[in-house]
Amino acid sequence: MGNAAAPDHGAAPSELAAAIDRFLADAERAGRLSPRTLDAYRRDLRRLLDWARRRDLDRIDDLDLPALRGFAAAEMRAGLDPRTIQRRLSAIRKWFDWLQRDGRVTGNPAADLKAPRTRRKLPVTLDPDQVLKLLELPGDGALDVRDRALMELCYSSGLRVSELADARWSRLDEREGLLRVIGKGDKERIVPVGRHALAALAAWRPHHHDATHGNEDVIFTTLKGKPLSVRAIQQRMAVRAREQGLGQHVHPHQLRHSFASHILESSGDLRAVQELLGHANLSTTQIYTHLDFQHLAEVYDRTHPRARGRG
């Protein structure tokens, strides 16, 4: 009787398959990777191997930068999440690093391979009627007054929740309707505060004084005079949204996004929204906000020199 058939359907493994198997076996022996990571590498490299086999690529030298770009593009066309593709490219880089250390290759063609960017999910925005419903919070108790002021300021000025928690009376110019904000990276900016938010803050101020005995500059505090934490602000907003029957989870980031969207839809001024939000790069604002195509067309017709007076 002959020997039992070898794996891989009786065929000798290709150079690629053998190199991948040796890499995985070496990593397992060395214990450098957790079992979970090792399993992920095995799946990702097998995916590459399957793709290469369908194209009759069976040597390591066949996997140059253009070939690897083709693999990444095929994964994108297959509808894979960019994060999954990033993970697969990371496994390929690790494999080529091992091949380079082993003297099998002189360079890593995957080193300069750009992974697709992860799609950023936009938060669900509230329409103006939903925002109005949220802000028309009933009640005259101290907590009602405070929570109204909290949400009014968040929507009025498009503040981050951290900026809301750090808002100070000493930075508020009630006469001019301006608030000095310390944002990310300790960057300072001045934001406008609308009349409804100013009125809500004025209503909260006596309660704040009673709670803190005038010894706390932070605007939003508990009724015992302690500054509200970011988590507490998030919880209060979620509770108030449920009470107002919005039927969805509402958080400060959502109000900030709604502020930006509503301003942009009304003005079309992306640069102004960038300044109001405190974004360092305009690209962040472009991702963070949205315009429908009809509004874009209206802005174009109104402002572009070659569009004016058409038809």
Short mmCIF file of C-alpha atoms in Angstrom, two decimals:
data_model
loop_
_atom_site.label_atom_id
_atom_site.label_comp_id
_atom_site.label_asym_id
_atom_site.label_seq_id
_atom_site.Cartn_x
_atom_site.Cartn_y
_atom_site.Cartn_z
CA MET A 1 0.00 0.00 0.00
CA GLY A 2 1.23 3.50 -0.79
CA ASN A 3 1.53 6.38 1.55
CA ALA A 4 -1.55 8.43 2.38
CA ALA A 5 -2.18 11.35 0.05
CA ALA A 6 -0.58 14.63 1.09
CA PRO A 7 -2.79 17.62 2.00
CA ASP A 8 -3.78 20.25 -0.56
CA HIS A 9 -5.61 17.71 -2.74
CA GLY A 10 -2.47 15.62 -3.36
CA ALA A 11 -0.55 18.52 -4.88
CA ALA A 12 2.62 19.97 -3.48
CA PRO A 13 1.91 23.31 -1.82
CA SER A 14 2.86 26.35 -3.84
CA GLU A 15 5.74 28.57 -2.76
CA LEU A 16 3.19 31.05 -1.38
CA ALA A 17 1.25 28.43 0.57
CA ALA A 18 4.42 26.92 2.01
CA ALA A 19 5.75 30.34 3.07
CA ILE A 20 2.47 31.24 4.76
CA ASP A 21 2.38 27.90 6.60
CA ARG A 22 5.96 28.38 7.83
CA PHE A 23 5.22 31.91 9.00
CA LEU A 24 2.18 30.79 10.99
CA ALA A 25 4.01 27.78 12.46
CA ASP A 26 6.97 29.97 13.47
CA ALA A 27 4.66 32.55 15.08
CA GLU A 28 2.84 29.80 17.00
CA ARG A 29 6.11 28.27 18.26
CA ALA A 30 7.50 31.63 19.33
CA GLY A 31 4.29 32.53 21.17
CA ARG A 32 4.50 36.09 19.90
CA LEU A 33 0.83 36.23 18.99
CA SER A 34 -2.28 35.43 20.97
CA PRO A 35 -4.35 32.50 19.67
CA ARG A 36 -7.00 34.96 18.53
CA THR A 37 -4.52 37.08 16.56
CA LEU A 38 -2.94 33.97 15.08
CA ASP A 39 -6.34 32.75 13.87
CA ALA A 40 -7.04 36.15 12.33
CA TYR A 41 -3.67 36.11 10.52
CA ARG A 42 -4.39 32.60 9.25
CA ARG A 43 -7.78 33.66 7.83
CA ASP A 44 -6.39 36.84 6.29
CA LEU A 45 -3.40 35.18 4.64
CA ARG A 46 -5.55 32.30 3.36
CA ARG A 47 -7.76 34.93 1.76
CA LEU A 48 -4.72 36.38 0.01
CA LEU A 49 -3.64 32.87 -1.05
CA ASP A 50 -7.07 32.08 -2.52
CA TRP A 51 -7.04 35.36 -4.44
CA ALA A 52 -3.53 34.62 -5.78
CA ARG A 53 -4.43 31.07 -6.85
CA ARG A 54 -7.34 32.32 -8.93
CA ARG A 55 -4.84 34.47 -10.83
CA ASP A 56 -2.16 31.76 -11.14
CA LEU A 57 0.17 33.63 -8.81
CA ASP A 58 2.11 31.02 -6.87
CA ARG A 59 5.49 32.61 -6.17
CA ILE A 60 6.37 35.17 -3.52
CA ASP A 61 7.90 37.42 -6.20
CA ASP A 62 4.49 37.53 -7.91
CA LEU A 63 3.12 39.57 -5.00
CA ASP A 64 4.59 42.94 -5.81
CA LEU A 65 2.97 46.26 -4.93
CA PRO A 66 0.61 46.36 -7.97
CA ALA A 67 -0.57 42.83 -7.20
CA LEU A 68 -1.23 43.67 -3.57
CA ARG A 69 -3.10 46.80 -4.61
CA GLY A 70 -5.21 44.55 -6.82
CA PHE A 71 -5.97 42.33 -3.83
CA ALA A 72 -7.04 45.32 -1.70
CA ALA A 73 -9.22 46.62 -4.54
CA ALA A 74 -10.84 43.21 -4.96
CA GLU A 75 -11.66 43.13 -1.26
CA MET A 76 -13.26 46.56 -1.52
CA ARG A 77 -15.33 45.48 -4.54
CA ALA A 78 -16.45 42.46 -2.52
CA GLY A 79 -18.03 44.91 -0.07
CA LEU A 80 -15.74 44.27 2.89
CA ASP A 81 -15.60 46.81 5.66
CA PRO A 82 -12.48 49.01 5.36
CA ARG A 83 -11.44 47.97 8.87
CA THR A 84 -11.40 44.31 7.78
CA ILE A 85 -9.25 45.20 4.78
CA GLN A 86 -6.90 47.20 7.01
CA ARG A 87 -6.51 44.17 9.26
CA ARG A 88 -5.74 41.92 6.28
CA LEU A 89 -3.11 44.32 4.95
CA SER A 90 -1.56 44.42 8.41
CA ALA A 91 -1.26 40.61 8.38
CA ILE A 92 0.38 40.77 4.94
CA ARG A 93 2.89 43.37 6.18
CA LYS A 94 3.77 41.15 9.14
CA TRP A 95 4.25 38.17 6.81
CA PHE A 96 6.54 40.13 4.51
CA ASP A 97 8.51 41.43 7.51
CA TRP A 98 9.08 37.80 8.49
CA LEU A 99 10.08 36.89 4.92
CA GLN A 100 12.56 39.77 4.91
CA ARG A 101 14.12 38.67 8.20
CA ASP A 102 14.32 35.14 6.79
CA GLY A 103 16.18 36.43 3.75
CA ARG A 104 13.45 35.39 1.31
CA VAL A 105 12.77 38.94 0.08
CA THR A 106 14.82 42.14 0.03
CA GLY A 107 11.96 44.52 0.74
CA ASN A 108 8.38 44.67 1.93
CA PRO A 109 6.05 45.58 -0.98
CA ALA A 110 3.16 45.96 1.46
CA ALA A 111 4.97 48.63 3.50
CA ASP A 112 3.72 51.46 1.26
CA LEU A 113 0.32 49.96 0.58
CA LYS A 114 -2.41 52.41 1.55
CA ALA A 115 -5.38 50.89 3.28
CA PRO A 116 -8.83 52.28 2.45
CA ARG A 117 -10.10 54.82 4.89
CA THR A 118 -12.67 53.70 7.40
CA ARG A 119 -16.04 55.21 6.62
CA ARG A 120 -17.06 57.60 9.34
CA LYS A 121 -20.61 57.16 10.45
CA LEU A 122 -22.50 60.40 10.85
CA PRO A 123 -24.72 60.67 13.91
CA VAL A 124 -28.43 60.84 13.27
CA THR A 125 -29.45 64.48 13.17
CA LEU A 126 -32.58 65.96 14.71
CA ASP A 127 -34.75 68.09 12.48
CA PRO A 128 -35.73 71.60 13.73
CA ASP A 129 -39.15 70.42 14.96
CA GLN A 130 -37.53 67.67 17.05
CA VAL A 131 -35.05 70.12 18.52
CA LEU A 132 -37.89 72.52 19.38
CA LYS A 133 -39.80 69.70 21.07
CA LEU A 134 -36.72 68.82 23.13
CA LEU A 135 -36.06 72.40 24.18
CA GLU A 136 -39.66 73.14 25.13
CA LEU A 137 -39.12 71.34 28.40
CA PRO A 138 -41.92 72.07 30.89
CA GLY A 139 -41.51 72.80 34.59
CA ASP A 140 -40.15 75.53 36.82
CA GLY A 141 -38.13 73.41 39.25
CA ALA A 142 -34.41 74.01 39.57
CA LEU A 143 -33.55 70.83 37.63
CA ASP A 144 -35.99 71.76 34.85
CA VAL A 145 -34.48 75.23 34.59
CA ARG A 146 -30.93 73.87 34.60
CA ASP A 147 -31.58 71.17 32.00
CA ARG A 148 -33.31 73.68 29.73
CA ALA A 149 -30.29 75.98 29.94
CA LEU A 150 -27.97 73.04 29.34
CA MET A 151 -29.69 71.95 26.15
CA GLU A 152 -30.31 75.49 24.90
CA LEU A 153 -26.62 76.36 25.18
CA CYS A 154 -25.53 73.10 23.56
CA TYR A 155 -27.76 73.66 20.53
CA SER A 156 -27.33 77.43 20.40
CA SER A 157 -23.54 77.31 20.23
CA GLY A 158 -22.78 73.81 18.93
CA LEU A 159 -20.63 72.91 21.93
CA ARG A 160 -18.87 69.62 22.51
CA VAL A 161 -20.03 67.90 25.69
CA SER A 162 -16.61 68.55 27.27
CA GLU A 163 -16.95 72.25 26.44
CA LEU A 164 -20.44 72.25 27.91
CA ALA A 165 -19.14 70.75 31.16
CA ASP A 166 -16.34 73.35 31.26
CA ALA A 167 -18.52 76.38 30.43
CA ARG A 168 -17.86 79.27 32.90
CA TRP A 169 -19.84 82.32 33.93
CA SER A 170 -16.67 84.37 33.76
CA ARG A 171 -16.32 83.55 30.06
CA LEU A 172 -19.91 84.53 29.21
CA ASP A 173 -20.57 88.02 27.84
CA GLU A 174 -24.32 88.30 28.24
CA ARG A 175 -24.46 91.79 26.78
CA GLU A 176 -22.76 90.79 23.53
CA GLY A 177 -24.16 87.26 23.50
CA LEU A 178 -20.74 85.58 23.31
CA LEU A 179 -19.06 82.73 25.14
CA ARG A 180 -15.33 82.02 25.27
CA VAL A 181 -14.77 78.29 24.90
CA ILE A 182 -11.67 76.21 25.58
CA GLY A 183 -11.82 73.34 23.10
CA LYS A 184 -9.62 70.45 22.03
CA GLY A 185 -5.92 70.99 22.51
CA ASP A 186 -6.70 73.97 24.78
CA LYS A 187 -7.62 75.99 21.69
CA GLU A 188 -9.77 78.99 22.47
CA ARG A 189 -12.63 80.25 20.35
CA ILE A 190 -15.53 82.68 20.75
CA VAL A 191 -19.01 81.38 19.95
CA PRO A 192 -22.31 83.27 19.75
CA VAL A 193 -25.04 82.49 22.26
CA GLY A 194 -28.62 82.94 21.04
CA ARG A 195 -31.26 84.92 22.91
CA HIS A 196 -33.20 81.81 23.97
CA ALA A 197 -30.05 80.30 25.47
CA LEU A 198 -29.19 83.60 27.20
CA ALA A 199 -32.69 83.74 28.70
CA ALA A 200 -32.41 80.12 29.87
CA LEU A 201 -29.01 80.82 31.46
CA ALA A 202 -30.37 83.90 33.19
CA ALA A 203 -33.21 81.81 34.63
CA TRP A 204 -30.73 79.18 35.89
CA ARG A 205 -28.31 81.66 37.47
CA PRO A 206 -30.24 82.29 40.73
CA HIS A 207 -30.62 78.52 41.29
CA HIS A 208 -26.90 78.11 40.58
CA HIS A 209 -26.10 80.80 43.16
CA ASP A 210 -28.27 79.07 45.77
CA ALA A 211 -26.60 75.71 45.08
CA THR A 212 -23.02 77.01 45.11
CA HIS A 213 -23.35 80.07 47.40
CA GLY A 214 -21.64 82.00 44.63
CA ASN A 215 -18.40 80.02 44.97
CA GLU A 216 -18.43 78.10 41.68
CA ASP A 217 -17.64 79.54 38.23
CA VAL A 218 -18.67 76.41 36.31
CA ILE A 219 -22.12 77.10 34.89
CA PHE A 220 -23.70 73.66 35.12
CA THR A 221 -23.70 72.08 38.56
CA THR A 222 -25.75 69.70 40.64
CA LEU A 223 -28.18 71.16 43.15
CA LYS A 224 -25.47 70.49 45.74
CA GLY A 225 -23.10 72.79 43.90
CA LYS A 226 -20.77 70.25 42.31
CA PRO A 227 -19.87 70.63 38.60
CA LEU A 228 -21.78 68.28 36.31
CA SER A 229 -19.56 65.63 34.72
CA VAL A 230 -19.61 64.80 31.02
CA ARG A 231 -21.35 61.54 31.83
CA ALA A 232 -24.00 63.30 33.92
CA ILE A 233 -24.72 65.74 31.08
CA GLN A 234 -25.13 62.86 28.64
CA GLN A 235 -27.49 61.08 31.01
CA ARG A 236 -29.62 64.19 31.64
CA MET A 237 -30.06 64.81 27.94
CA ALA A 238 -31.05 61.20 27.28
CA VAL A 239 -33.60 61.31 30.11
CA ARG A 240 -35.11 64.58 28.88
CA ALA A 241 -35.41 63.27 25.32
CA ARG A 242 -37.37 60.26 26.57
CA GLU A 243 -39.60 62.48 28.69
CA GLN A 244 -40.30 64.70 25.69
CA GLY A 245 -41.31 61.67 23.61
CA LEU A 246 -38.62 61.95 20.93
CA GLY A 247 -38.52 58.19 20.57
CA GLN A 248 -34.75 58.00 20.13
CA HIS A 249 -31.58 58.27 22.16
CA VAL A 250 -30.36 61.87 22.16
CA HIS A 251 -26.90 62.95 23.25
CA PRO A 252 -24.92 66.23 23.18
CA HIS A 253 -22.98 65.23 20.06
CA GLN A 254 -26.28 64.86 18.26
CA LEU A 255 -27.35 68.38 19.21
CA ARG A 256 -23.94 69.68 18.08
CA HIS A 257 -24.35 67.90 14.75
CA SER A 258 -27.90 69.25 14.39
CA PHE A 259 -26.63 72.77 15.10
CA ALA A 260 -24.01 72.44 12.34
CA SER A 261 -26.43 70.91 9.87
CA HIS A 262 -29.11 73.55 10.40
CA ILE A 263 -26.64 76.43 10.12
CA LEU A 264 -25.09 74.95 6.98
CA GLU A 265 -28.43 74.22 5.33
CA SER A 266 -29.50 77.83 5.91
CA SER A 267 -26.26 79.59 4.99
CA GLY A 268 -24.18 77.25 2.85
CA ASP A 269 -21.13 78.79 4.55
CA LEU A 270 -18.90 75.82 5.34
CA ARG A 271 -16.01 77.98 6.57
CA ALA A 272 -18.22 79.74 9.11
CA VAL A 273 -19.50 76.41 10.42
CA GLN A 274 -15.89 75.22 10.69
CA GLU A 275 -15.07 78.22 12.89
CA LEU A 276 -18.18 77.78 15.02
CA LEU A 277 -17.43 74.10 15.62
CA GLY A 278 -13.75 74.70 16.31
CA HIS A 279 -12.54 72.25 13.66
CA ALA A 280 -8.87 72.54 12.79
CA ASN A 281 -9.44 71.21 9.25
CA LEU A 282 -12.24 71.93 6.83
CA SER A 283 -12.29 68.26 5.83
CA THR A 284 -13.58 67.41 9.31
CA THR A 285 -16.47 69.82 8.85
CA GLN A 286 -17.24 68.33 5.42
CA ILE A 287 -17.54 64.87 6.96
CA TYR A 288 -19.39 66.11 10.03
CA THR A 289 -22.09 67.98 8.17
CA HIS A 290 -24.24 67.33 5.16
CA LEU A 291 -26.04 69.27 2.45
CA ASP A 292 -28.64 67.93 0.08
CA PHE A 293 -27.95 68.32 -3.63
CA GLN A 294 -30.86 70.69 -4.13
CA HIS A 295 -29.41 73.14 -1.63
CA LEU A 296 -25.95 72.83 -3.21
CA ALA A 297 -27.47 73.68 -6.58
CA GLU A 298 -29.22 76.71 -5.09
CA VAL A 299 -25.96 77.95 -3.53
CA TYR A 300 -24.17 77.45 -6.86
CA ASP A 301 -26.84 79.33 -8.82
CA ARG A 302 -26.80 82.19 -6.33
CA THR A 303 -23.04 82.62 -5.98
CA HIS A 304 -21.08 81.29 -8.98
CA PRO A 305 -20.21 84.04 -11.50
CA ARG A 306 -20.89 81.74 -14.46
CA ALA A 307 -24.22 80.61 -13.04
CA ARG A 308 -25.81 83.97 -12.34
CA GLY A 309 -28.61 84.99 -14.60
CA ARG A 310 -29.00 81.58 -16.19
CA GLY A 311 -32.42 80.91 -17.66
#
